[in-house]
Amino acid sequence: MTDRQRISRLWRDYIWPQKGRFILALFFMALFAAATAGLLYVVQIIIDATENLKPGTANAEALQYAKIIIPVLLGVALITGASDFFQRILANALALNTVAKMQKQMLRSAHESDYASFARDTTGNLISKFTFDVKVVSDALIRVLSNLIKDVLTVIFTIGAMLYYNWQLTLVLAVFLLAMWPIVELSKKLRGSAAEVQAHTGKLTSDLKESFSGAQLIKTYGLEAHEDERLGREFDERIRLFLKLVTQQAWVEPILTFIAGLALAGIFTFGFWQISKDVTTPGAVAAVLVGVFTLSPRLRALGTLNNAIQEGLSALSRIFDVMDQRGEIKDEPGATTVGRAKGDVALNNVSFTYEDGSPALRDVSLDAKAGQTIALVGPSGGGKSTIINLIPRLYDAQTGQITIDGQNIRGLTLESLRRNIALVSQDVTLFHMSIADNIGLGDLSADRDAIEAAAKAADAHGFITALPEGYDTVLGEDGAGLSGGQKQRLSIARAILRDAPILLLDEATSALDAESEAKVQSALEKLTEGRTTIVIAHRLSTIQKADKIYVLDKGAVVETGTHASLSKKRGGVYAKLKGLQS
Ligand code: ADP
């Protein structure tokens, strides 16, 4: 997409839908510009009036001037102030609404895109697009509105007034515009430095996030000093990058002040000469002088506007990229909606390779009849998690078929497929919300009674009610404050509430104490009852009860059987694993 296309999309999808606000903002900006230029008129009449006020002028005549000047002055001030107030609020509202709409669309696309896309970008980077990039776009938008429209109008009106009062003097001043080129050069450098700062901010955000979420590892391995030093270097780098940017920015002011000094000298020399020749009045010269002061901040803003626009456009391109990413995994044309499945699950000759080219499954076939428990075991990297991810179509297998009740899952709607599946994984995902709401994620329509019944079945009711706020206790990040076993029971309660016929279970590897282990185990038994369960087994207890065990190694099924039959197989992978665990 080119910048032009991005701008027209911004206009069509975000600005034009707010046309009422936009047009009103334009109106107040034009009013502001006209009132600002009106100041030149006020100055001219004041100065030329004082010219007529010689010592000895009658009071009545002096009062006559005041009667005109004061209302005009106040009127101009009032209009300038009020129009500035309203255009500011309207421009900000326009930008904020644009940004909120973008954030919602980005969020929807991010959630609808494939699971694999989350592995492509770091979380910090993704978050920075939602916060930092969006802010850059909003700032650029406000600047475009206020500089490009309000300031350009002000510049036009002011120059018009200056030409009207004294066109020769105004033309002389135009020469000083040529002195602006160092500013143009400087802006190019500024743009590069700003991009560096921006990139570094993204990196710092991810590093900080990583460092905090890895607190457990950092503390136990005594890596605090190492992390402090690593991040400390990042902070120092930030100083360096910012100082470079600030130094470049700092040049702008002195250069402009110098140019302004030259321009003033020009005005006085040429203006006084004109007054002495009686071709102009002091009021007209003063009006041009005020014009210079009105113009200079606007011209300066216009000088750096391009930077803001460029930064805004590059942020906009990142935002649109997030918005436009489309999931490959979606409902196929004519996909059927299934109701509650019976629960037969089968993989037929499935092979799967990850995007990076690492083959994870090779010609894997397995099947689980409704209500059965099948266990996946084998060394790490064997492909167990990959199988679990293929069943709800978090990834699509390149070859082979996965069926539920004999139907290819690719022919089902994603929504109805996933409604038949519950997942309990070893890393329990708990959100920063109440315990009841966390369990309720299993079935968003469930009421409090159903949630409590699920918690009871998962043997979690006891510890939940022992908490001061019971089911309304708001959990910390990742369930901080709960034990490993408690977190697992919450996730089991969530799956019980979901009441899906197919259960995908990734048993926790982390050791629990005997009592928690027993509770989790009994909760799991209640959960798996009457459901087809595919479990990644790390403990022998689950394996013994499994109807069938598949041993996976390097992406292929190397042995199949029951605990009893596989244990007997001398020299088999399973027998070896069993030997290691006992
Ligand atoms: P297991 O669960 O048995 O430990 P996995 O299914 O996680 O095995 O992994 C199977 C293979 O696929 C491994 O070689 C692993 O490195 C690779 N793999 C797993 N996840 C990804 C991923 N997101 N991207 C690329 N390769 C992956």
Coordinates of N, CA and C in Angstrom, one line a residue, residues 365-561:
S365 N -1.2 -41.4 12.6 CA -2.6 -41.8 12.6 C -2.9 -42.2 14.0
L366 N -4.0 -41.8 14.5 CA -4.5 -42.3 15.8 C -6.0 -42.2 15.9
D367 N -6.6 -43.0 16.8 CA -8.0 -42.7 16.9 C -8.5 -43.0 18.3
A368 N -9.5 -42.2 18.7 CA -10.1 -42.3 20.1 C -11.6 -42.5 19.8
K369 N -12.1 -43.5 20.4 CA -13.6 -43.7 20.3 C -14.2 -42.8 21.4
A370 N -15.5 -42.4 21.1 CA -16.2 -41.5 22.1 C -16.0 -42.1 23.5
G371 N -15.7 -41.2 24.4 CA -15.6 -41.5 25.8 C -14.2 -42.1 26.2
Q372 N -13.4 -42.5 25.2 CA -12.1 -43.1 25.6 C -11.1 -42.1 26.0
T373 N -10.1 -42.5 26.7 CA -8.9 -41.7 27.0 C -7.7 -42.2 26.3
I374 N -7.1 -41.4 25.4 CA -5.9 -41.9 24.8 C -4.7 -41.0 25.3
A375 N -3.6 -41.6 25.5 CA -2.5 -40.8 26.1 C -1.4 -40.7 25.0
L376 N -0.8 -39.5 25.0 CA 0.3 -39.3 24.1 C 1.6 -39.2 25.0
V377 N 2.5 -40.0 24.8 CA 3.7 -40.0 25.6 C 5.0 -39.9 24.6
G378 N 6.1 -39.7 25.2 CA 7.3 -39.7 24.4 C 8.2 -38.5 24.8
P379 N 9.4 -38.6 24.3 CA 10.4 -37.5 24.6 C 9.9 -36.2 24.1
S380 N 10.4 -35.1 24.8 CA 10.1 -33.8 24.4 C 10.5 -33.5 23.0
G381 N 9.6 -32.7 22.3 CA 9.8 -32.5 20.9 C 9.3 -33.5 20.0
G382 N 8.6 -34.5 20.6 CA 8.1 -35.6 19.8 C 6.9 -35.3 18.9
G383 N 6.2 -34.2 19.3 CA 5.0 -33.8 18.5 C 3.7 -33.8 19.2
K384 N 3.8 -34.1 20.5 CA 2.5 -34.2 21.3 C 1.7 -32.9 21.3
S385 N 2.4 -31.8 21.6 CA 1.6 -30.5 21.7 C 1.1 -30.2 20.3
T386 N 1.8 -30.5 19.3 CA 1.4 -30.2 17.9 C 0.0 -30.9 17.7
I387 N -0.1 -32.2 18.1 CA -1.4 -32.9 17.9 C -2.5 -32.1 18.6
I388 N -2.2 -31.8 19.8 CA -3.2 -31.0 20.6 C -3.7 -29.7 19.9
N389 N -2.7 -29.1 19.3 CA -3.0 -27.8 18.6 C -3.8 -28.0 17.2
L390 N -3.6 -29.2 16.6 CA -4.2 -29.4 15.3 C -5.7 -29.7 15.5
I391 N -6.1 -30.3 16.6 CA -7.5 -30.7 16.7 C -8.5 -29.5 16.7
P392 N -8.2 -28.4 17.5 CA -9.1 -27.3 17.4 C -8.7 -26.4 16.2
R393 N -7.9 -26.8 15.3 CA -7.4 -26.1 14.2 C -6.7 -24.8 14.5
L394 N -5.9 -24.8 15.5 CA -5.0 -23.7 15.8 C -4.0 -23.6 14.7
Y395 N -3.7 -24.8 14.1 CA -2.9 -24.9 12.9 C -3.6 -25.9 12.0
D396 N -3.4 -25.8 10.7 CA -4.0 -26.8 9.8 C -2.9 -27.8 9.3
A397 N -3.1 -29.0 9.3 CA -2.1 -30.0 8.9 C -2.0 -29.9 7.3
Q398 N -0.8 -30.1 6.8 CA -0.6 -30.0 5.4 C -1.1 -31.2 4.7
T399 N -0.9 -32.4 5.3 CA -1.5 -33.6 4.6 C -2.2 -34.4 5.7
G400 N -3.1 -35.3 5.2 CA -3.9 -36.1 6.1 C -5.1 -35.4 6.5
Q401 N -5.9 -36.1 7.3 CA -7.2 -35.6 7.8 C -7.4 -35.8 9.3
I402 N -8.1 -34.9 9.8 CA -8.5 -35.1 11.2 C -10.0 -35.1 11.2
T403 N -10.6 -36.2 11.9 CA -12.0 -36.2 11.8 C -12.6 -36.3 13.2
I404 N -13.8 -35.8 13.3 CA -14.6 -35.9 14.5 C -15.9 -36.5 14.1
D405 N -16.3 -37.7 14.8 CA -17.4 -38.5 14.4 C -17.4 -38.8 12.9
G406 N -16.2 -39.0 12.4 CA -16.0 -39.3 10.9 C -16.1 -38.2 10.0
Q407 N -16.3 -36.9 10.5 CA -16.4 -35.8 9.6 C -15.1 -35.0 9.6
N408 N -14.6 -34.7 8.5 CA -13.3 -33.9 8.4 C -13.5 -32.5 9.1
I409 N -12.6 -32.2 10.1 CA -12.8 -31.0 10.8 C -12.8 -29.7 9.9
R410 N -12.1 -29.9 8.8 CA -12.1 -28.7 7.9 C -13.4 -28.4 7.3
G411 N -14.3 -29.3 7.3 CA -15.6 -29.1 6.7 C -16.6 -28.5 7.7
L412 N -16.1 -28.3 9.0 CA -17.0 -27.8 10.0 C -16.7 -26.3 10.3
T413 N -17.7 -25.6 10.7 CA -17.4 -24.2 11.1 C -16.5 -24.2 12.3
L414 N -15.6 -23.3 12.3 CA -14.6 -23.2 13.4 C -15.3 -23.1 14.8
E415 N -16.4 -22.3 14.7 CA -17.1 -22.0 16.0 C -17.7 -23.3 16.5
S416 N -18.3 -24.1 15.6 CA -19.0 -25.3 16.1 C -18.0 -26.4 16.5
L417 N -16.9 -26.4 15.7 CA -15.8 -27.3 16.1 C -15.3 -27.1 17.5
R418 N -14.9 -25.8 17.7 CA -14.3 -25.4 19.0 C -15.3 -25.5 20.1
R419 N -16.6 -25.4 19.8 CA -17.5 -25.5 20.9 C -17.5 -26.9 21.5
N420 N -17.1 -27.9 20.7 CA -17.0 -29.3 21.1 C -15.8 -29.6 21.9
I421 N -14.9 -28.7 22.1 CA -13.6 -29.0 22.6 C -13.3 -28.1 23.9
A422 N -12.8 -28.8 24.9 CA -12.3 -28.0 26.1 C -10.8 -28.3 26.2
L423 N -10.1 -27.3 26.8 CA -8.7 -27.5 26.9 C -8.2 -27.2 28.3
V424 N -7.4 -28.1 28.8 CA -6.7 -27.8 30.1 C -5.2 -28.0 29.8
S425 N -4.5 -26.9 29.9 CA -3.1 -27.0 29.5 C -2.3 -26.8 30.8
Q426 N -1.0 -27.2 30.6 CA -0.2 -27.1 31.8 C 0.1 -25.7 32.3
D427 N 0.2 -24.8 31.4 CA 0.3 -23.4 31.8 C -1.1 -22.9 31.9
V428 N -1.6 -22.8 33.1 CA -3.0 -22.3 33.3 C -3.1 -20.8 33.0
T429 N -4.1 -20.5 32.1 CA -4.3 -19.1 31.8 C -5.3 -18.5 32.7
L430 N -4.9 -17.6 33.5 CA -5.9 -16.9 34.4 C -5.8 -15.4 34.1
F431 N -7.0 -14.8 34.1 CA -7.0 -13.4 33.8 C -7.2 -12.5 35.0
H432 N -6.8 -11.3 34.9 CA -7.0 -10.4 36.1 C -8.5 -10.0 36.2
M433 N -9.2 -11.0 36.7 CA -10.7 -10.7 36.9 C -11.1 -11.7 38.0
S434 N -12.4 -11.7 38.4 CA -12.8 -12.5 39.5 C -12.7 -13.9 39.2
I435 N -12.6 -14.7 40.3 CA -12.5 -16.2 40.1 C -13.8 -16.7 39.4
A436 N -15.0 -16.2 39.7 CA -16.2 -16.6 39.0 C -16.1 -16.3 37.6
D437 N -15.6 -15.1 37.2 CA -15.5 -14.7 35.8 C -14.5 -15.6 35.1
N438 N -13.4 -15.9 35.8 CA -12.4 -16.8 35.2 C -12.9 -18.2 34.9
I439 N -13.7 -18.7 35.8 CA -14.3 -20.0 35.5 C -15.3 -19.9 34.4
G440 N -16.1 -18.8 34.5 CA -17.2 -18.5 33.5 C -16.7 -18.4 32.1
L441 N -15.4 -18.2 31.9 CA -15.0 -18.2 30.5 C -15.2 -19.5 29.7
G442 N -15.4 -20.6 30.5 CA -15.7 -21.9 29.9 C -17.0 -21.8 29.2
D443 N -18.0 -21.1 29.7 CA -19.3 -21.0 29.1 C -19.9 -19.6 29.5
L444 N -19.8 -18.7 28.5 CA -20.1 -17.3 28.8 C -21.6 -17.1 29.3
S445 N -22.4 -18.1 29.0 CA -23.8 -18.0 29.3 C -24.1 -18.6 30.7
A446 N -23.1 -19.2 31.3 CA -23.4 -19.8 32.6 C -23.7 -18.8 33.7
D447 N -24.6 -19.2 34.6 CA -24.9 -18.4 35.8 C -24.1 -18.8 37.0
R448 N -24.2 -18.1 38.1 CA -23.4 -18.3 39.2 C -23.5 -19.7 39.8
D449 N -24.8 -20.2 39.7 CA -25.0 -21.6 40.2 C -24.2 -22.6 39.4
A450 N -24.2 -22.5 38.1 CA -23.5 -23.4 37.3 C -22.0 -23.3 37.5
I451 N -21.5 -22.1 37.7 CA -20.1 -21.9 38.0 C -19.7 -22.5 39.3
E452 N -20.6 -22.4 40.3 CA -20.2 -23.0 41.6 C -20.3 -24.5 41.5
A453 N -21.3 -25.0 40.7 CA -21.3 -26.5 40.6 C -20.1 -27.0 39.9
A454 N -19.6 -26.3 38.9 CA -18.4 -26.7 38.2 C -17.2 -26.7 39.2
A455 N -17.1 -25.6 40.0 CA -16.0 -25.5 41.0 C -16.1 -26.6 42.0
K456 N -17.3 -27.0 42.4 CA -17.4 -28.1 43.3 C -16.9 -29.4 42.7
A457 N -17.3 -29.6 41.5 CA -16.9 -30.8 40.8 C -15.4 -30.9 40.6
A458 N -14.8 -29.7 40.5 CA -13.3 -29.6 40.4 C -12.6 -29.5 41.7
D459 N -13.4 -29.7 42.8 CA -12.8 -29.7 44.1 C -12.1 -28.3 44.4
A460 N -12.7 -27.3 43.9 CA -12.1 -26.0 44.1 C -13.0 -25.1 45.0
H461 N -14.3 -25.5 45.2 CA -15.2 -24.7 46.0 C -14.7 -24.4 47.4
G462 N -14.0 -25.4 48.0 CA -13.5 -25.2 49.4 C -12.5 -24.1 49.5
F463 N -11.5 -24.1 48.6 CA -10.5 -23.1 48.8 C -11.0 -21.7 48.3
I464 N -12.0 -21.7 47.3 CA -12.5 -20.5 46.9 C -13.3 -19.8 48.0
T465 N -14.2 -20.6 48.6 CA -15.0 -19.9 49.7 C -14.2 -19.5 50.9
A466 N -13.0 -20.2 51.0 CA -12.1 -19.8 52.2 C -11.5 -18.4 51.9
L467 N -11.5 -18.0 50.7 CA -10.9 -16.6 50.4 C -11.8 -15.6 50.9
P468 N -11.3 -14.4 51.4 CA -12.1 -13.4 52.0 C -13.3 -13.0 51.0
E469 N -13.0 -12.9 49.8 CA -14.1 -12.5 48.9 C -14.7 -13.6 48.0
G470 N -14.3 -14.8 48.4 CA -14.9 -16.0 47.7 C -14.8 -15.9 46.2
Y471 N -15.9 -16.2 45.6 CA -15.9 -16.2 44.1 C -15.6 -14.9 43.5
D472 N -15.8 -13.8 44.3 CA -15.6 -12.5 43.7 C -14.2 -12.0 43.9
T473 N -13.3 -12.9 44.4 CA -11.9 -12.5 44.6 C -11.3 -12.2 43.2
V474 N -10.7 -11.0 43.1 CA -10.1 -10.7 41.8 C -8.7 -11.2 41.8
L475 N -8.3 -12.1 40.8 CA -7.0 -12.7 40.8 C -5.9 -11.7 40.3
G476 N -4.7 -11.9 40.8 CA -3.6 -11.1 40.3 C -3.2 -11.6 38.9
E477 N -2.2 -11.0 38.4 CA -1.8 -11.4 37.0 C -1.4 -12.9 37.1
D478 N -1.8 -13.7 36.1 CA -1.5 -15.1 36.0 C -1.9 -15.8 37.3
G479 N -2.9 -15.4 38.0 CA -3.4 -16.1 39.2 C -2.4 -16.0 40.4
A480 N -1.6 -14.9 40.4 CA -0.7 -14.7 41.5 C -1.4 -14.8 42.8
G481 N -0.9 -15.5 43.8 CA -1.5 -15.7 45.1 C -2.2 -17.1 45.2
L482 N -2.3 -17.8 44.1 CA -2.9 -19.1 44.2 C -1.8 -20.2 44.1
S483 N -2.0 -21.3 44.6 CA -0.9 -22.4 44.5 C -1.1 -23.0 43.1
G484 N -0.1 -23.7 42.7 CA -0.1 -24.4 41.4 C -1.3 -25.3 41.3
G485 N -1.6 -26.1 42.3 CA -2.7 -27.0 42.3 C -4.1 -26.3 42.3
Q486 N -4.1 -25.2 43.0 CA -5.4 -24.4 42.9 C -5.7 -23.8 41.6
K487 N -4.6 -23.3 40.9 CA -4.8 -22.8 39.6 C -5.3 -23.9 38.7
Q488 N -4.7 -25.1 38.8 CA -5.1 -26.1 37.9 C -6.6 -26.5 38.2
R489 N -7.0 -26.5 39.4 CA -8.4 -26.9 39.7 C -9.3 -25.8 39.1
L490 N -8.9 -24.5 39.1 CA -9.7 -23.5 38.5 C -9.8 -23.8 37.0
S491 N -8.7 -24.2 36.4 CA -8.8 -24.4 34.9 C -9.6 -25.7 34.6
I492 N -9.6 -26.7 35.6 CA -10.4 -27.9 35.4 C -11.9 -27.5 35.5
A493 N -12.2 -26.6 36.5 CA -13.6 -26.1 36.7 C -14.1 -25.5 35.4
R494 N -13.2 -24.7 34.8 CA -13.6 -24.0 33.6 C -13.9 -25.0 32.5
A495 N -13.1 -26.0 32.4 CA -13.4 -27.1 31.4 C -14.7 -27.9 31.7
I496 N -14.9 -28.1 33.0 CA -16.1 -28.8 33.4 C -17.3 -28.0 33.0
L497 N -17.2 -26.7 33.2 CA -18.3 -25.8 32.9 C -18.6 -25.8 31.4
R498 N -17.5 -25.9 30.6 CA -17.7 -25.9 29.2 C -18.4 -27.1 28.7
D499 N -18.3 -28.2 29.4 CA -19.0 -29.4 29.2 C -18.9 -29.8 27.7
A500 N -17.7 -29.9 27.2 CA -17.5 -30.3 25.8 C -17.3 -31.8 25.7
P501 N -17.7 -32.4 24.6 CA -17.5 -33.9 24.5 C -16.0 -34.3 24.3
I502 N -15.2 -33.4 23.9 CA -13.8 -33.7 23.6 C -12.9 -32.8 24.5
L503 N -12.0 -33.5 25.2 CA -11.2 -32.8 26.1 C -9.7 -33.0 25.7
L504 N -9.0 -31.8 25.6 CA -7.6 -31.9 25.3 C -6.9 -31.5 26.6
L505 N -6.0 -32.4 27.0 CA -5.4 -32.2 28.3 C -3.9 -32.3 28.2
D506 N -3.3 -31.2 28.7 CA -1.8 -31.2 28.8 C -1.5 -31.2 30.2
E507 N -1.1 -32.4 30.7 CA -0.9 -32.6 32.2 C 0.2 -31.7 32.6
A508 N 0.1 -31.2 33.8 CA 1.1 -30.3 34.4 C 2.4 -31.2 34.7
T509 N 3.5 -30.6 34.3 CA 4.7 -31.3 34.6 C 5.2 -30.9 36.0
S510 N 4.9 -29.7 36.4 CA 5.4 -29.2 37.6 C 4.9 -30.0 38.8
A511 N 5.8 -30.4 39.6 CA 5.4 -31.3 40.7 C 4.5 -30.6 41.7
L512 N 3.4 -31.2 42.1 CA 2.5 -30.7 43.1 C 2.8 -31.5 44.4
D513 N 2.4 -31.0 45.5 CA 2.5 -31.8 46.7 C 1.5 -32.9 46.7
A514 N 1.7 -33.9 47.5 CA 0.8 -35.1 47.4 C -0.6 -34.8 47.5
E515 N -1.0 -33.9 48.4 CA -2.4 -33.6 48.7 C -3.0 -32.9 47.5
S516 N -2.3 -31.9 47.0 CA -2.8 -31.1 45.8 C -2.9 -32.1 44.6
E517 N -1.9 -32.9 44.5 CA -1.9 -33.9 43.4 C -3.1 -34.8 43.4
A518 N -3.4 -35.2 44.6 CA -4.6 -36.1 44.7 C -5.9 -35.4 44.4
K519 N -5.9 -34.1 44.8 CA -7.2 -33.3 44.5 C -7.3 -33.0 43.0
V520 N -6.2 -32.7 42.4 CA -6.2 -32.4 41.0 C -6.6 -33.7 40.2
Q521 N -6.0 -34.8 40.7 CA -6.3 -36.1 40.1 C -7.8 -36.4 40.1
S522 N -8.4 -36.2 41.3 CA -9.8 -36.6 41.4 C -10.6 -35.6 40.6
A523 N -10.2 -34.3 40.5 CA -10.9 -33.4 39.7 C -10.9 -33.8 38.3
L524 N -9.7 -34.2 37.9 CA -9.5 -34.6 36.5 C -10.3 -35.9 36.1
E525 N -10.5 -36.8 37.1 CA -11.3 -37.9 36.8 C -12.7 -37.6 36.6
K526 N -13.2 -36.6 37.4 CA -14.6 -36.2 37.1 C -14.7 -35.5 35.8
L527 N -13.7 -34.7 35.4 CA -13.7 -34.0 34.1 C -13.7 -35.0 33.0
T528 N -12.8 -36.0 33.0 CA -12.7 -36.9 31.8 C -13.9 -37.9 31.7
E529 N -14.6 -38.0 32.8 CA -15.7 -39.0 32.7 C -16.7 -38.7 31.6
G530 N -16.9 -39.7 30.8 CA -17.9 -39.5 29.7 C -17.4 -38.6 28.5
R531 N -16.1 -38.2 28.5 CA -15.6 -37.4 27.4 C -14.5 -38.2 26.7
T532 N -14.3 -37.8 25.5 CA -13.1 -38.3 24.8 C -12.0 -37.5 25.2
T533 N -11.0 -38.1 25.8 CA -9.8 -37.3 26.3 C -8.6 -37.7 25.6
I534 N -7.9 -36.6 25.1 CA -6.6 -36.8 24.5 C -5.6 -36.1 25.5
V535 N -4.8 -36.9 26.1 CA -3.9 -36.3 27.1 C -2.5 -36.5 26.8
I536 N -1.7 -35.4 27.0 CA -0.3 -35.5 27.0 C 0.1 -35.9 28.4
A537 N 0.6 -37.1 28.5 CA 0.8 -37.6 29.8 C 2.3 -37.5 30.2
H538 N 2.4 -37.0 31.4 CA 3.8 -37.0 32.0 C 3.9 -37.9 33.2
R539 N 2.8 -38.4 33.7 CA 2.9 -39.3 34.8 C 2.3 -40.6 34.5
L540 N 2.8 -41.6 35.2 CA 2.3 -43.0 34.9 C 0.9 -43.2 35.3
S541 N 0.4 -42.5 36.4 CA -0.9 -42.7 36.9 C -2.0 -42.5 35.7
T542 N -1.8 -41.5 34.9 CA -2.8 -41.3 33.8 C -2.7 -42.4 32.8
I543 N -1.4 -42.7 32.5 CA -1.2 -43.7 31.5 C -1.8 -45.0 31.7
Q544 N -1.7 -45.4 33.0 CA -2.2 -46.8 33.3 C -3.7 -46.9 33.0
K545 N -4.4 -45.8 33.2 CA -5.9 -45.9 33.0 C -6.3 -45.7 31.5
A546 N -5.3 -45.2 30.7 CA -5.7 -44.8 29.3 C -6.1 -46.1 28.6
D547 N -7.1 -45.9 27.7 CA -7.5 -47.0 26.8 C -6.5 -47.3 25.8
K548 N -5.7 -46.3 25.4 CA -4.7 -46.6 24.4 C -3.6 -45.6 24.6
I549 N -2.3 -46.0 24.4 CA -1.2 -45.1 24.5 C -0.5 -45.0 23.2
Y550 N -0.2 -43.8 22.8 CA 0.6 -43.6 21.6 C 2.0 -43.1 22.0
V551 N 3.0 -43.7 21.6 CA 4.3 -43.2 21.9 C 4.9 -42.5 20.7
L552 N 5.2 -41.2 20.9 CA 5.6 -40.4 19.7 C 7.1 -40.1 19.9
D553 N 7.8 -40.2 18.8 CA 9.2 -39.8 18.8 C 9.6 -39.2 17.5
K554 N 10.2 -38.0 17.6 CA 10.5 -37.3 16.4 C 9.4 -37.2 15.4
G555 N 8.2 -36.9 15.9 CA 7.0 -36.7 15.0 C 6.4 -37.9 14.5
A556 N 6.8 -39.1 14.9 CA 6.1 -40.3 14.4 C 5.6 -41.2 15.5
V557 N 4.6 -41.9 15.3 CA 4.1 -42.8 16.3 C 5.0 -44.1 16.2
V558 N 5.7 -44.3 17.3 CA 6.7 -45.5 17.2 C 6.1 -46.7 17.9
E559 N 5.2 -46.5 18.9 CA 4.6 -47.7 19.5 C 3.1 -47.3 19.9
T560 N 2.3 -48.4 19.9 CA 0.9 -48.2 20.3 C 0.5 -49.4 21.2
G561 N -0.3 -49.1 22.2 CA -0.8 -50.2 23.0 C -1.3 -49.7 24.3

